[in-house]
Amino acid sequence: MDECERSADGGNPAVPLSSGGTGEVRNSLAALLRVTAYPVLLLAVVTVGAAALLLRWDPARVSPLFLVGTLVYLAVLERLIPYEREWHPGSDEWRWYGAYFVLTMAGSALAQLLVTATVGWISPAEPSHHLGIEIPGALLTGSFVSYVVHRLGHSNPLLWRLHGVHHVPQKVNVANNGVNHVLDIVLAQSLVQLTLALVGFSRSSVLVVGLFVAAQGYFVHANIDVRIGRFNHLLASPEQHRLHHSTDLSEAGHYGSDLSCWDHFFGSFTWHPGREPAAIGLSDPGSFPGTGEILASLLHPWRRRPEAGRGPS
């Protein structure tokens, strides 16, 4: 990426400079959005989570509606303050991503069904401890399991055949967060939900944590020029996750998509201010079918062709 195309703070200007008053207003709005976009998203998580608990909203309705709202919010921001304009999805990509999104949602539902069928919904309806303790505990536990599964998806050749589907696109945006092999989603979410259920976290804490994790999962994939500074050492961000999708494996750490503490603890934190990915995608693009080849991607784990991609070293 040409450094001359970057603005003084290291980001892509959301709009071209203009000598007129309209251009100044747009630039001021873009600057404001870069600062407020993430706090507004976190505020939405807290507000919806608190309202759901106080008003006893049905989680089966709250979670998908909140997810849709998050997608719309981030998609609008991608147009207003894009990190890289060339990463906007084309018309064909929107169709592919839509199909993958449906498969991802189906995988999530199947994971929930499997956990329920295996152990039942054993989480207590009411918290056994104060939510101020349960929510951080559930977040740390779920985040740890997610981190381990994700890292194994890159280091284990068999699991990489599933997870590598997500790394095929040569761009990172909200829409292609849903590009996943359905079995990868089933495996990852089943293990996280099973762990939370067996530990005994309440449904209330799991609901609130689920809202935060969903928001974070799409936020880190957003093609937006938002930088969170020192908070990168606590929370995952687009700055980190773009590095995770880098073709340069020496910088492609960051397996946490919600918290960054586990990346610090296990030595996979590579971000520093101003660091940008060398390139996005697979180091060997021919090792996986193209994103548009949806059926071939789903059948890829059972192909006998040896792997040579960006995953296991």
PDB file of C-alpha atoms in Angstrom, residues 6-247:
ATOM      1  CA  ARG A   6      -2.306   7.466   3.779  1.00  0.00           C
ATOM      2  CA  SER A   7      -3.360  10.464   5.810  1.00  0.00           C
ATOM      3  CA  ALA A   8      -1.093  11.962   8.426  1.00  0.00           C
ATOM      4  CA  ASP A   9      -2.466   9.682  11.176  1.00  0.00           C
ATOM      5  CA  GLY A  10      -1.837   6.573   9.092  1.00  0.00           C
ATOM      6  CA  GLY A  11      -5.369   6.039   7.792  1.00  0.00           C
ATOM      7  CA  ASN A  12      -7.216   6.363   4.527  1.00  0.00           C
ATOM      8  CA  PRO A  13      -9.247   9.568   4.261  1.00  0.00           C
ATOM      9  CA  ALA A  14     -12.918   8.700   4.056  1.00  0.00           C
ATOM     10  CA  VAL A  15     -13.574  11.480   1.550  1.00  0.00           C
ATOM     11  CA  PRO A  16     -11.344  13.455  -0.814  1.00  0.00           C
ATOM     12  CA  LEU A  17     -10.090  16.786   0.411  1.00  0.00           C
ATOM     13  CA  SER A  18     -12.079  19.744  -0.740  1.00  0.00           C
ATOM     14  CA  SER A  19     -11.453  23.463  -0.530  1.00  0.00           C
ATOM     15  CA  GLY A  20     -15.166  24.141  -0.064  1.00  0.00           C
ATOM     16  CA  GLY A  21     -17.157  24.230   3.149  1.00  0.00           C
ATOM     17  CA  THR A  22     -18.908  20.960   2.283  1.00  0.00           C
ATOM     18  CA  GLY A  23     -15.589  19.153   2.078  1.00  0.00           C
ATOM     19  CA  GLU A  24     -14.524  20.515   5.456  1.00  0.00           C
ATOM     20  CA  VAL A  25     -17.789  19.380   7.018  1.00  0.00           C
ATOM     21  CA  ARG A  26     -17.376  15.904   5.549  1.00  0.00           C
ATOM     22  CA  ASN A  27     -13.812  15.652   6.772  1.00  0.00           C
ATOM     23  CA  SER A  28     -14.875  16.800  10.237  1.00  0.00           C
ATOM     24  CA  LEU A  29     -17.667  14.213  10.263  1.00  0.00           C
ATOM     25  CA  ALA A  30     -15.239  11.493   9.193  1.00  0.00           C
ATOM     26  CA  ALA A  31     -12.815  12.475  11.949  1.00  0.00           C
ATOM     27  CA  LEU A  32     -15.631  12.381  14.501  1.00  0.00           C
ATOM     28  CA  LEU A  33     -16.791   8.954  13.308  1.00  0.00           C
ATOM     29  CA  ARG A  34     -13.282   7.517  13.592  1.00  0.00           C
ATOM     30  CA  VAL A  35     -13.250   8.466  17.270  1.00  0.00           C
ATOM     31  CA  THR A  36     -16.842   7.610  18.224  1.00  0.00           C
ATOM     32  CA  ALA A  37     -17.616   4.539  16.070  1.00  0.00           C
ATOM     33  CA  TYR A  38     -16.295   1.947  18.509  1.00  0.00           C
ATOM     34  CA  PRO A  39     -17.547   3.579  21.751  1.00  0.00           C
ATOM     35  CA  VAL A  40     -21.025   3.778  20.191  1.00  0.00           C
ATOM     36  CA  LEU A  41     -20.895   0.057  19.381  1.00  0.00           C
ATOM     37  CA  LEU A  42     -19.814  -0.818  22.931  1.00  0.00           C
ATOM     38  CA  LEU A  43     -22.535   1.448  24.325  1.00  0.00           C
ATOM     39  CA  ALA A  44     -25.078  -0.416  22.190  1.00  0.00           C
ATOM     40  CA  VAL A  45     -23.890  -3.722  23.664  1.00  0.00           C
ATOM     41  CA  VAL A  46     -24.293  -2.425  27.217  1.00  0.00           C
ATOM     42  CA  THR A  47     -27.663  -0.768  26.517  1.00  0.00           C
ATOM     43  CA  VAL A  48     -29.217  -3.757  24.750  1.00  0.00           C
ATOM     44  CA  GLY A  49     -27.762  -6.195  27.271  1.00  0.00           C
ATOM     45  CA  ALA A  50     -29.092  -4.209  30.242  1.00  0.00           C
ATOM     46  CA  ALA A  51     -32.520  -3.760  28.639  1.00  0.00           C
ATOM     47  CA  ALA A  52     -32.714  -7.481  27.802  1.00  0.00           C
ATOM     48  CA  LEU A  53     -32.000  -8.402  31.429  1.00  0.00           C
ATOM     49  CA  LEU A  54     -34.264  -5.807  33.039  1.00  0.00           C
ATOM     50  CA  LEU A  55     -37.174  -6.291  30.656  1.00  0.00           C
ATOM     51  CA  ARG A  56     -36.616 -10.049  30.320  1.00  0.00           C
ATOM     52  CA  TRP A  57     -36.492  -9.984  26.533  1.00  0.00           C
ATOM     53  CA  ASP A  58     -36.375 -13.303  24.737  1.00  0.00           C
ATOM     54  CA  PRO A  59     -32.720 -14.076  23.846  1.00  0.00           C
ATOM     55  CA  ALA A  60     -33.887 -15.917  20.723  1.00  0.00           C
ATOM     56  CA  ARG A  61     -35.132 -12.574  19.385  1.00  0.00           C
ATOM     57  CA  VAL A  62     -32.666 -10.166  20.952  1.00  0.00           C
ATOM     58  CA  SER A  63     -29.501 -11.818  19.621  1.00  0.00           C
ATOM     59  CA  PRO A  64     -30.404 -11.980  15.904  1.00  0.00           C
ATOM     60  CA  LEU A  65     -31.942  -8.497  15.900  1.00  0.00           C
ATOM     61  CA  PHE A  66     -28.852  -7.073  17.575  1.00  0.00           C
ATOM     62  CA  LEU A  67     -26.657  -8.869  15.045  1.00  0.00           C
ATOM     63  CA  VAL A  68     -28.585  -7.358  12.135  1.00  0.00           C
ATOM     64  CA  GLY A  69     -28.312  -3.909  13.694  1.00  0.00           C
ATOM     65  CA  THR A  70     -24.564  -4.360  14.149  1.00  0.00           C
ATOM     66  CA  LEU A  71     -24.143  -5.443  10.525  1.00  0.00           C
ATOM     67  CA  VAL A  72     -26.065  -2.430   9.215  1.00  0.00           C
ATOM     68  CA  TYR A  73     -24.154  -0.028  11.467  1.00  0.00           C
ATOM     69  CA  LEU A  74     -20.734  -1.333  10.432  1.00  0.00           C
ATOM     70  CA  ALA A  75     -21.697  -1.573   6.754  1.00  0.00           C
ATOM     71  CA  VAL A  76     -22.634   2.115   6.782  1.00  0.00           C
ATOM     72  CA  LEU A  77     -19.357   2.997   8.493  1.00  0.00           C
ATOM     73  CA  GLU A  78     -17.449   1.068   5.822  1.00  0.00           C
ATOM     74  CA  ARG A  79     -18.810   3.532   3.277  1.00  0.00           C
ATOM     75  CA  LEU A  80     -18.209   6.615   5.400  1.00  0.00           C
ATOM     76  CA  ILE A  81     -14.754   5.868   6.825  1.00  0.00           C
ATOM     77  CA  PRO A  82     -13.251   2.990   4.825  1.00  0.00           C
ATOM     78  CA  TYR A  83      -9.794   1.692   5.624  1.00  0.00           C
ATOM     79  CA  GLU A  84      -9.304   0.525   2.027  1.00  0.00           C
ATOM     80  CA  ARG A  85     -11.828   1.435  -0.668  1.00  0.00           C
ATOM     81  CA  GLU A  86     -10.780  -1.504  -2.849  1.00  0.00           C
ATOM     82  CA  TRP A  87     -11.985  -3.874  -0.142  1.00  0.00           C
ATOM     83  CA  HIS A  88     -15.643  -3.005  -0.700  1.00  0.00           C
ATOM     84  CA  PRO A  89     -17.484  -6.146  -1.920  1.00  0.00           C
ATOM     85  CA  GLY A  90     -18.483  -6.328  -5.561  1.00  0.00           C
ATOM     86  CA  SER A  91     -21.910  -7.536  -6.713  1.00  0.00           C
ATOM     87  CA  ASP A  92     -20.732 -11.131  -7.150  1.00  0.00           C
ATOM     88  CA  GLU A  93     -19.076 -11.089  -3.752  1.00  0.00           C
ATOM     89  CA  TRP A  94     -22.267  -9.909  -2.091  1.00  0.00           C
ATOM     90  CA  ARG A  95     -24.051 -12.993  -3.463  1.00  0.00           C
ATOM     91  CA  TRP A  96     -21.284 -15.330  -2.325  1.00  0.00           C
ATOM     92  CA  TYR A  97     -21.047 -13.721   1.079  1.00  0.00           C
ATOM     93  CA  GLY A  98     -24.821 -13.916   1.496  1.00  0.00           C
ATOM     94  CA  ALA A  99     -24.772 -17.660   0.857  1.00  0.00           C
ATOM     95  CA  TYR A 100     -21.924 -18.144   3.325  1.00  0.00           C
ATOM     96  CA  PHE A 101     -23.725 -15.998   5.905  1.00  0.00           C
ATOM     97  CA  VAL A 102     -26.748 -18.298   5.726  1.00  0.00           C
ATOM     98  CA  LEU A 103     -24.476 -21.323   6.158  1.00  0.00           C
ATOM     99  CA  THR A 104     -22.753 -19.655   9.115  1.00  0.00           C
ATOM    100  CA  MET A 105     -26.073 -18.940  10.806  1.00  0.00           C
ATOM    101  CA  ALA A 106     -27.130 -22.546  10.176  1.00  0.00           C
ATOM    102  CA  GLY A 107     -23.870 -23.740  11.718  1.00  0.00           C
ATOM    103  CA  SER A 108     -24.450 -21.572  14.787  1.00  0.00           C
ATOM    104  CA  ALA A 109     -27.971 -22.948  15.202  1.00  0.00           C
ATOM    105  CA  LEU A 110     -26.694 -26.514  14.812  1.00  0.00           C
ATOM    106  CA  ALA A 111     -24.008 -25.898  17.439  1.00  0.00           C
ATOM    107  CA  GLN A 112     -26.648 -24.699  19.891  1.00  0.00           C
ATOM    108  CA  LEU A 113     -28.839 -27.700  19.095  1.00  0.00           C
ATOM    109  CA  LEU A 114     -25.983 -30.155  19.649  1.00  0.00           C
ATOM    110  CA  VAL A 115     -25.072 -28.617  23.005  1.00  0.00           C
ATOM    111  CA  THR A 116     -28.686 -28.620  24.134  1.00  0.00           C
ATOM    112  CA  ALA A 117     -29.179 -32.219  23.021  1.00  0.00           C
ATOM    113  CA  THR A 118     -25.969 -33.340  24.724  1.00  0.00           C
ATOM    114  CA  VAL A 119     -26.227 -31.705  28.128  1.00  0.00           C
ATOM    115  CA  GLY A 120     -29.574 -29.925  28.021  1.00  0.00           C
ATOM    116  CA  TRP A 121     -29.859 -26.231  28.800  1.00  0.00           C
ATOM    117  CA  ILE A 122     -28.217 -26.711  32.168  1.00  0.00           C
ATOM    118  CA  SER A 123     -27.245 -23.089  32.688  1.00  0.00           C
ATOM    119  CA  PRO A 124     -29.361 -21.681  35.537  1.00  0.00           C
ATOM    120  CA  ALA A 125     -32.002 -19.153  34.591  1.00  0.00           C
ATOM    121  CA  GLU A 126     -30.845 -16.824  37.368  1.00  0.00           C
ATOM    122  CA  PRO A 127     -27.205 -16.075  38.193  1.00  0.00           C
ATOM    123  CA  SER A 128     -25.787 -17.884  41.207  1.00  0.00           C
ATOM    124  CA  HIS A 129     -23.272 -15.056  41.637  1.00  0.00           C
ATOM    125  CA  HIS A 130     -23.485 -11.335  41.016  1.00  0.00           C
ATOM    126  CA  LEU A 131     -23.536 -10.546  37.292  1.00  0.00           C
ATOM    127  CA  GLY A 132     -20.540  -8.306  37.879  1.00  0.00           C
ATOM    128  CA  ILE A 133     -18.606 -11.505  38.533  1.00  0.00           C
ATOM    129  CA  GLU A 134     -20.385 -13.871  36.167  1.00  0.00           C
ATOM    130  CA  ILE A 135     -20.166 -11.738  33.028  1.00  0.00           C
ATOM    131  CA  PRO A 136     -16.362 -11.205  33.158  1.00  0.00           C
ATOM    132  CA  GLY A 137     -15.941 -14.870  34.088  1.00  0.00           C
ATOM    133  CA  ALA A 138     -18.053 -16.068  31.163  1.00  0.00           C
ATOM    134  CA  LEU A 139     -16.271 -13.684  28.811  1.00  0.00           C
ATOM    135  CA  LEU A 140     -12.791 -14.838  29.853  1.00  0.00           C
ATOM    136  CA  THR A 141     -13.783 -18.517  29.716  1.00  0.00           C
ATOM    137  CA  GLY A 142     -15.479 -18.332  26.331  1.00  0.00           C
ATOM    138  CA  SER A 143     -12.708 -16.160  24.926  1.00  0.00           C
ATOM    139  CA  PHE A 144     -10.054 -18.649  26.057  1.00  0.00           C
ATOM    140  CA  VAL A 145     -11.815 -21.624  24.448  1.00  0.00           C
ATOM    141  CA  SER A 146     -12.384 -19.635  21.256  1.00  0.00           C
ATOM    142  CA  TYR A 147      -8.714 -18.632  21.172  1.00  0.00           C
ATOM    143  CA  VAL A 148      -7.522 -22.245  21.571  1.00  0.00           C
ATOM    144  CA  VAL A 149      -9.876 -23.573  18.879  1.00  0.00           C
ATOM    145  CA  HIS A 150      -8.929 -20.760  16.499  1.00  0.00           C
ATOM    146  CA  ARG A 151      -5.212 -21.280  17.000  1.00  0.00           C
ATOM    147  CA  LEU A 152      -5.597 -25.024  16.479  1.00  0.00           C
ATOM    148  CA  GLY A 153      -7.437 -24.175  13.263  1.00  0.00           C
ATOM    149  CA  HIS A 154      -4.176 -22.662  12.019  1.00  0.00           C
ATOM    150  CA  SER A 155      -1.722 -25.205  13.417  1.00  0.00           C
ATOM    151  CA  ASN A 156      -3.537 -28.507  12.865  1.00  0.00           C
ATOM    152  CA  PRO A 157      -3.535 -29.601   9.186  1.00  0.00           C
ATOM    153  CA  LEU A 158      -6.957 -31.232   9.402  1.00  0.00           C
ATOM    154  CA  LEU A 159      -8.623 -28.283  11.136  1.00  0.00           C
ATOM    155  CA  TRP A 160      -6.892 -25.891   8.729  1.00  0.00           C
ATOM    156  CA  ARG A 161      -8.766 -27.565   5.873  1.00  0.00           C
ATOM    157  CA  LEU A 162     -11.916 -26.240   7.534  1.00  0.00           C
ATOM    158  CA  HIS A 163     -10.745 -22.881   8.829  1.00  0.00           C
ATOM    159  CA  GLY A 164      -8.670 -21.949   5.776  1.00  0.00           C
ATOM    160  CA  VAL A 165     -11.889 -21.282   3.847  1.00  0.00           C
ATOM    161  CA  HIS A 166     -12.238 -18.105   5.918  1.00  0.00           C
ATOM    162  CA  HIS A 167      -8.820 -16.838   4.778  1.00  0.00           C
ATOM    163  CA  VAL A 168      -9.367 -17.180   1.034  1.00  0.00           C
ATOM    164  CA  PRO A 169     -10.697 -13.616   0.391  1.00  0.00           C
ATOM    165  CA  GLN A 170      -7.972 -11.078  -0.371  1.00  0.00           C
ATOM    166  CA  LYS A 171      -9.779  -8.365   1.547  1.00  0.00           C
ATOM    167  CA  VAL A 172     -11.266  -8.005   5.024  1.00  0.00           C
ATOM    168  CA  ASN A 173     -14.732  -6.526   5.490  1.00  0.00           C
ATOM    169  CA  VAL A 174     -17.936  -7.024   7.459  1.00  0.00           C
ATOM    170  CA  ALA A 175     -19.572  -9.052   4.705  1.00  0.00           C
ATOM    171  CA  ASN A 176     -16.883 -11.713   4.415  1.00  0.00           C
ATOM    172  CA  ASN A 177     -16.757 -12.352   8.166  1.00  0.00           C
ATOM    173  CA  GLY A 178     -19.396 -14.960   7.342  1.00  0.00           C
ATOM    174  CA  VAL A 179     -17.161 -16.781   4.842  1.00  0.00           C
ATOM    175  CA  ASN A 180     -16.607 -19.968   6.822  1.00  0.00           C
ATOM    176  CA  HIS A 181     -16.823 -23.704   6.423  1.00  0.00           C
ATOM    177  CA  VAL A 182     -20.020 -24.681   8.227  1.00  0.00           C
ATOM    178  CA  LEU A 183     -18.231 -27.435  10.174  1.00  0.00           C
ATOM    179  CA  ASP A 184     -15.667 -24.918  11.405  1.00  0.00           C
ATOM    180  CA  ILE A 185     -18.499 -22.866  12.908  1.00  0.00           C
ATOM    181  CA  VAL A 186     -20.176 -25.932  14.406  1.00  0.00           C
ATOM    182  CA  LEU A 187     -16.952 -27.104  16.026  1.00  0.00           C
ATOM    183  CA  ALA A 188     -15.853 -23.736  17.416  1.00  0.00           C
ATOM    184  CA  GLN A 189     -19.217 -22.603  18.745  1.00  0.00           C
ATOM    185  CA  SER A 190     -20.154 -26.017  20.120  1.00  0.00           C
ATOM    186  CA  LEU A 191     -16.989 -26.138  22.219  1.00  0.00           C
ATOM    187  CA  VAL A 192     -17.457 -22.590  23.508  1.00  0.00           C
ATOM    188  CA  GLN A 193     -21.133 -23.090  24.371  1.00  0.00           C
ATOM    189  CA  LEU A 194     -20.523 -26.517  25.865  1.00  0.00           C
ATOM    190  CA  THR A 195     -17.823 -25.118  28.135  1.00  0.00           C
ATOM    191  CA  LEU A 196     -20.007 -22.231  29.311  1.00  0.00           C
ATOM    192  CA  ALA A 197     -22.888 -24.622  29.973  1.00  0.00           C
ATOM    193  CA  LEU A 198     -20.779 -27.133  31.896  1.00  0.00           C
ATOM    194  CA  VAL A 199     -19.127 -24.455  34.028  1.00  0.00           C
ATOM    195  CA  GLY A 200     -22.629 -23.292  34.934  1.00  0.00           C
ATOM    196  CA  PHE A 201     -22.741 -19.657  33.874  1.00  0.00           C
ATOM    197  CA  SER A 202     -26.266 -18.267  33.958  1.00  0.00           C
ATOM    198  CA  ARG A 203     -28.312 -17.604  30.847  1.00  0.00           C
ATOM    199  CA  SER A 204     -28.232 -13.899  31.640  1.00  0.00           C
ATOM    200  CA  SER A 205     -24.437 -13.734  31.620  1.00  0.00           C
ATOM    201  CA  VAL A 206     -24.225 -15.880  28.486  1.00  0.00           C
ATOM    202  CA  LEU A 207     -26.678 -13.556  26.715  1.00  0.00           C
ATOM    203  CA  VAL A 208     -24.710 -10.406  27.530  1.00  0.00           C
ATOM    204  CA  VAL A 209     -21.385 -12.018  26.626  1.00  0.00           C
ATOM    205  CA  GLY A 210     -22.922 -13.296  23.389  1.00  0.00           C
ATOM    206  CA  LEU A 211     -23.931  -9.771  22.378  1.00  0.00           C
ATOM    207  CA  PHE A 212     -20.405  -8.491  23.012  1.00  0.00           C
ATOM    208  CA  VAL A 213     -18.740 -11.374  21.173  1.00  0.00           C
ATOM    209  CA  ALA A 214     -21.042 -10.962  18.165  1.00  0.00           C
ATOM    210  CA  ALA A 215     -20.357  -7.219  18.004  1.00  0.00           C
ATOM    211  CA  GLN A 216     -16.613  -7.776  18.342  1.00  0.00           C
ATOM    212  CA  GLY A 217     -16.544 -10.538  15.718  1.00  0.00           C
ATOM    213  CA  TYR A 218     -17.963  -8.236  13.072  1.00  0.00           C
ATOM    214  CA  PHE A 219     -16.166  -5.123  14.317  1.00  0.00           C
ATOM    215  CA  VAL A 220     -12.697  -6.666  13.921  1.00  0.00           C
ATOM    216  CA  HIS A 221     -13.541  -7.597  10.321  1.00  0.00           C
ATOM    217  CA  ALA A 222     -14.918  -4.159   9.476  1.00  0.00           C
ATOM    218  CA  ASN A 223     -13.184  -2.292   6.666  1.00  0.00           C
ATOM    219  CA  ILE A 224     -13.162   0.921   8.670  1.00  0.00           C
ATOM    220  CA  ASP A 225     -10.393   3.356   9.532  1.00  0.00           C
ATOM    221  CA  VAL A 226     -10.804   3.130  13.303  1.00  0.00           C
ATOM    222  CA  ARG A 227      -7.852   2.928  15.689  1.00  0.00           C
ATOM    223  CA  ILE A 228      -8.254   2.225  19.392  1.00  0.00           C
ATOM    224  CA  GLY A 229      -4.690   2.967  20.517  1.00  0.00           C
ATOM    225  CA  ARG A 230      -3.602   1.426  23.811  1.00  0.00           C
ATOM    226  CA  PHE A 231      -6.938  -0.380  24.140  1.00  0.00           C
ATOM    227  CA  ASN A 232      -5.514  -2.807  21.556  1.00  0.00           C
ATOM    228  CA  HIS A 233      -3.724  -4.442  24.478  1.00  0.00           C
ATOM    229  CA  LEU A 234      -7.088  -5.307  26.042  1.00  0.00           C
ATOM    230  CA  LEU A 235      -9.577  -5.610  23.180  1.00  0.00           C
ATOM    231  CA  ALA A 236      -9.305  -7.020  19.676  1.00  0.00           C
ATOM    232  CA  SER A 237      -9.631  -4.517  16.827  1.00  0.00           C
ATOM    233  CA  PRO A 238      -9.604  -4.247  13.015  1.00  0.00           C
ATOM    234  CA  GLU A 239      -5.954  -3.159  13.251  1.00  0.00           C
ATOM    235  CA  GLN A 240      -5.056  -6.515  14.789  1.00  0.00           C
ATOM    236  CA  HIS A 241      -7.345  -8.689  12.731  1.00  0.00           C
ATOM    237  CA  ARG A 242      -6.085  -7.362   9.423  1.00  0.00           C
ATOM    238  CA  LEU A 243      -2.674  -8.625  10.542  1.00  0.00           C
ATOM    239  CA  HIS A 244      -4.245 -11.980  11.352  1.00  0.00           C
ATOM    240  CA  HIS A 245      -5.329 -12.237   7.702  1.00  0.00           C
ATOM    241  CA  SER A 246      -1.857 -11.288   6.434  1.00  0.00           C
ATOM    242  CA  THR A 247      -0.014 -13.561   4.022  1.00  0.00           C
TER     243      THR A 247
END
